[in-house]
XYZ file of C-alpha atoms in Angstrom:
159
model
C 0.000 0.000 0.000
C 2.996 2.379 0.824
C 5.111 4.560 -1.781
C 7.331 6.948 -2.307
C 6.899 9.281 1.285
C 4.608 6.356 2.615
C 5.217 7.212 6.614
C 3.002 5.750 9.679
C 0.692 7.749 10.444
C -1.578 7.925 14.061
C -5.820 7.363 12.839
C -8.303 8.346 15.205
C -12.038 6.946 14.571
C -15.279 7.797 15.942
C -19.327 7.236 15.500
C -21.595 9.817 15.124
C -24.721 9.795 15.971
C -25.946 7.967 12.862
C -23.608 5.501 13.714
C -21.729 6.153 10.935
C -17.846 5.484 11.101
C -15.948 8.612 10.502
C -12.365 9.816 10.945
C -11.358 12.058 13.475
C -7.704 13.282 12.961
C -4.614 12.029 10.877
C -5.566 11.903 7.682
C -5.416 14.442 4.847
C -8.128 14.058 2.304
C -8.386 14.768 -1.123
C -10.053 17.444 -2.606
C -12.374 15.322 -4.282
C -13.629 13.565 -1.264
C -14.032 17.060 0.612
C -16.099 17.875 -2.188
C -18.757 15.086 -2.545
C -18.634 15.379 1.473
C -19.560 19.123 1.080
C -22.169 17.780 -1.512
C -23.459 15.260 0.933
C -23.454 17.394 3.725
C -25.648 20.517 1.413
C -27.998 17.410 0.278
C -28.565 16.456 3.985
C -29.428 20.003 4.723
C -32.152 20.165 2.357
C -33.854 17.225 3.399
C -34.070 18.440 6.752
C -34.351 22.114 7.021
C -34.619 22.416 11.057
C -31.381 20.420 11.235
C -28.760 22.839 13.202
C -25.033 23.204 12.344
C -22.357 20.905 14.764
C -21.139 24.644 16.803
C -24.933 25.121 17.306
C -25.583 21.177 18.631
C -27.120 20.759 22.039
C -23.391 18.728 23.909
C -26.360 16.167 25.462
C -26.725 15.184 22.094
C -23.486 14.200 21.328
C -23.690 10.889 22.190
C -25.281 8.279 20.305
C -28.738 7.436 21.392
C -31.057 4.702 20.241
C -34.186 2.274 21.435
C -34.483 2.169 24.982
C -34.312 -0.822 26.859
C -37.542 -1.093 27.342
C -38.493 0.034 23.683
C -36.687 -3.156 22.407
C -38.591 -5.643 24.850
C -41.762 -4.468 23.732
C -40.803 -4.989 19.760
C -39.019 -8.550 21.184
C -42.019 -9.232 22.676
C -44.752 -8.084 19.643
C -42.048 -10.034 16.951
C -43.244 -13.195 19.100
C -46.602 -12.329 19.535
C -46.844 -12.585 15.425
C -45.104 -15.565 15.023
C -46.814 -17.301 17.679
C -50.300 -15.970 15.949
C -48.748 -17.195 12.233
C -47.902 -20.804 13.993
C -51.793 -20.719 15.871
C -53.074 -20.016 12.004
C -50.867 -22.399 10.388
C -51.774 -25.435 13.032
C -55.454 -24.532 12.580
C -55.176 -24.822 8.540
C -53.259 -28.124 9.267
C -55.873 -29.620 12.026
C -58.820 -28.543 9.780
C -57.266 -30.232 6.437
C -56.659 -33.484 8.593
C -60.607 -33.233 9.661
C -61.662 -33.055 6.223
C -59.332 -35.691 5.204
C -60.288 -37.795 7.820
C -63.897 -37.215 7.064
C -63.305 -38.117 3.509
C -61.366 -41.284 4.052
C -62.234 -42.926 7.331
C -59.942 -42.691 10.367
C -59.042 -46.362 9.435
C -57.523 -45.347 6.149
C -54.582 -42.958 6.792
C -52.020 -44.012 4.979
C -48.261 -44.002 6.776
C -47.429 -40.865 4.172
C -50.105 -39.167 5.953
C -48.436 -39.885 9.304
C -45.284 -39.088 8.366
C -46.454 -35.215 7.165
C -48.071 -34.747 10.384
C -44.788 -35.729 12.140
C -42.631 -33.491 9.987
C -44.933 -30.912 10.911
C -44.928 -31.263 14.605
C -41.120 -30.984 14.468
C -41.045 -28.083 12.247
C -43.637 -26.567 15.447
C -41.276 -26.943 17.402
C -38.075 -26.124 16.011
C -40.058 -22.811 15.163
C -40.479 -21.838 18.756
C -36.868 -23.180 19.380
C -35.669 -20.332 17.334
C -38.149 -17.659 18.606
C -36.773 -18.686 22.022
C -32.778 -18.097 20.493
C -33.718 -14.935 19.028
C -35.260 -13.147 21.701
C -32.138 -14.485 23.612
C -29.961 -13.345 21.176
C -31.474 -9.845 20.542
C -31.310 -9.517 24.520
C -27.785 -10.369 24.210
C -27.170 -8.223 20.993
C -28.244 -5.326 22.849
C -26.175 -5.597 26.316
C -23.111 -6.117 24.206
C -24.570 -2.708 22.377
C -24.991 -0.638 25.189
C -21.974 -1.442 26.574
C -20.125 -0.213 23.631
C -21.509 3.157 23.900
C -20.723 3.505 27.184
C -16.751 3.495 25.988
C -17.579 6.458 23.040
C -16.989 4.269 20.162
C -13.440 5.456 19.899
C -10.769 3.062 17.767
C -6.946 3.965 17.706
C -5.438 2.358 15.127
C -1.466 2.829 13.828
């Protein structure tokens, strides 16, 4: 990567509050990238007209902020709700297809196909509220490891 006057050079990174990785000191950029920044920056502007300038920023909202603790729970807990509802309406198409099917045939007459479906769908029951159970453990998880990356300012030295 290096070339003539390649030296080491000291990079500071940060987040902003978009959670966007951006460089803090010790690198010089070209004029071409200060000018689609510049670009970026006027585009941004437009979209949001009450948006204030960085001198003019409240310090409080310096810091990155996102869903509350609580605020996550609730969508953890209304993300299972609907999948729990989707399996309810998914057993109740199965149970009523086996009723008419066993009304058409006899109970006598299912055939070991038949039995092996319903197996294969009992399993995939229950392998779907396996992975309900990971994810809401994992999300949980997801978002300790989160918060306790904020708490450090999301600043990287690298060399």
């Amino acid at each position: 990567m290096g070339g003539n006057g390649s030296t080491n050079r000291k990079v500071s990174f940060g987040m902003d509050e978009d959670e966007k990785v951006t460089v803090i000191e010790g690198v010089k950029l070209s004029a071409d990238v200060l000018r689609r920044m510049r670009e970026s920056e006027q585009a941004d502007n437009t979209k949001s007209p009450s948006s204030v300038s960085d001198n003019q920023k409240d310090p409080s909202s310096a810091k990155p902020t996102g869903p509350s603790s609580t605020e996550i729970q609730e969508e953890i807990r209304k993300n299972f709700e609907r999948q729990q509802s989707l399996v309810q309406e998914q057993l109740a198409k199965l149970a009523q297809r086996e009723r008419e099917s066993a009304a058409a045939k006899g109970l006598d007459e299912l055939t070991p196909a038949f039995i092996t479906e319903k197996q294969k769908a009992y399993r995939e029951q229950e392998n779907a509220k396996m992975l309900v159970r990971d994810g809401i453990s994992f999300t949980s998880r997801s978002h300790k490891e989160w918060r306790a990356g904020t708490s450090n300012e999301g600043q990287i030295s690298c060399i």
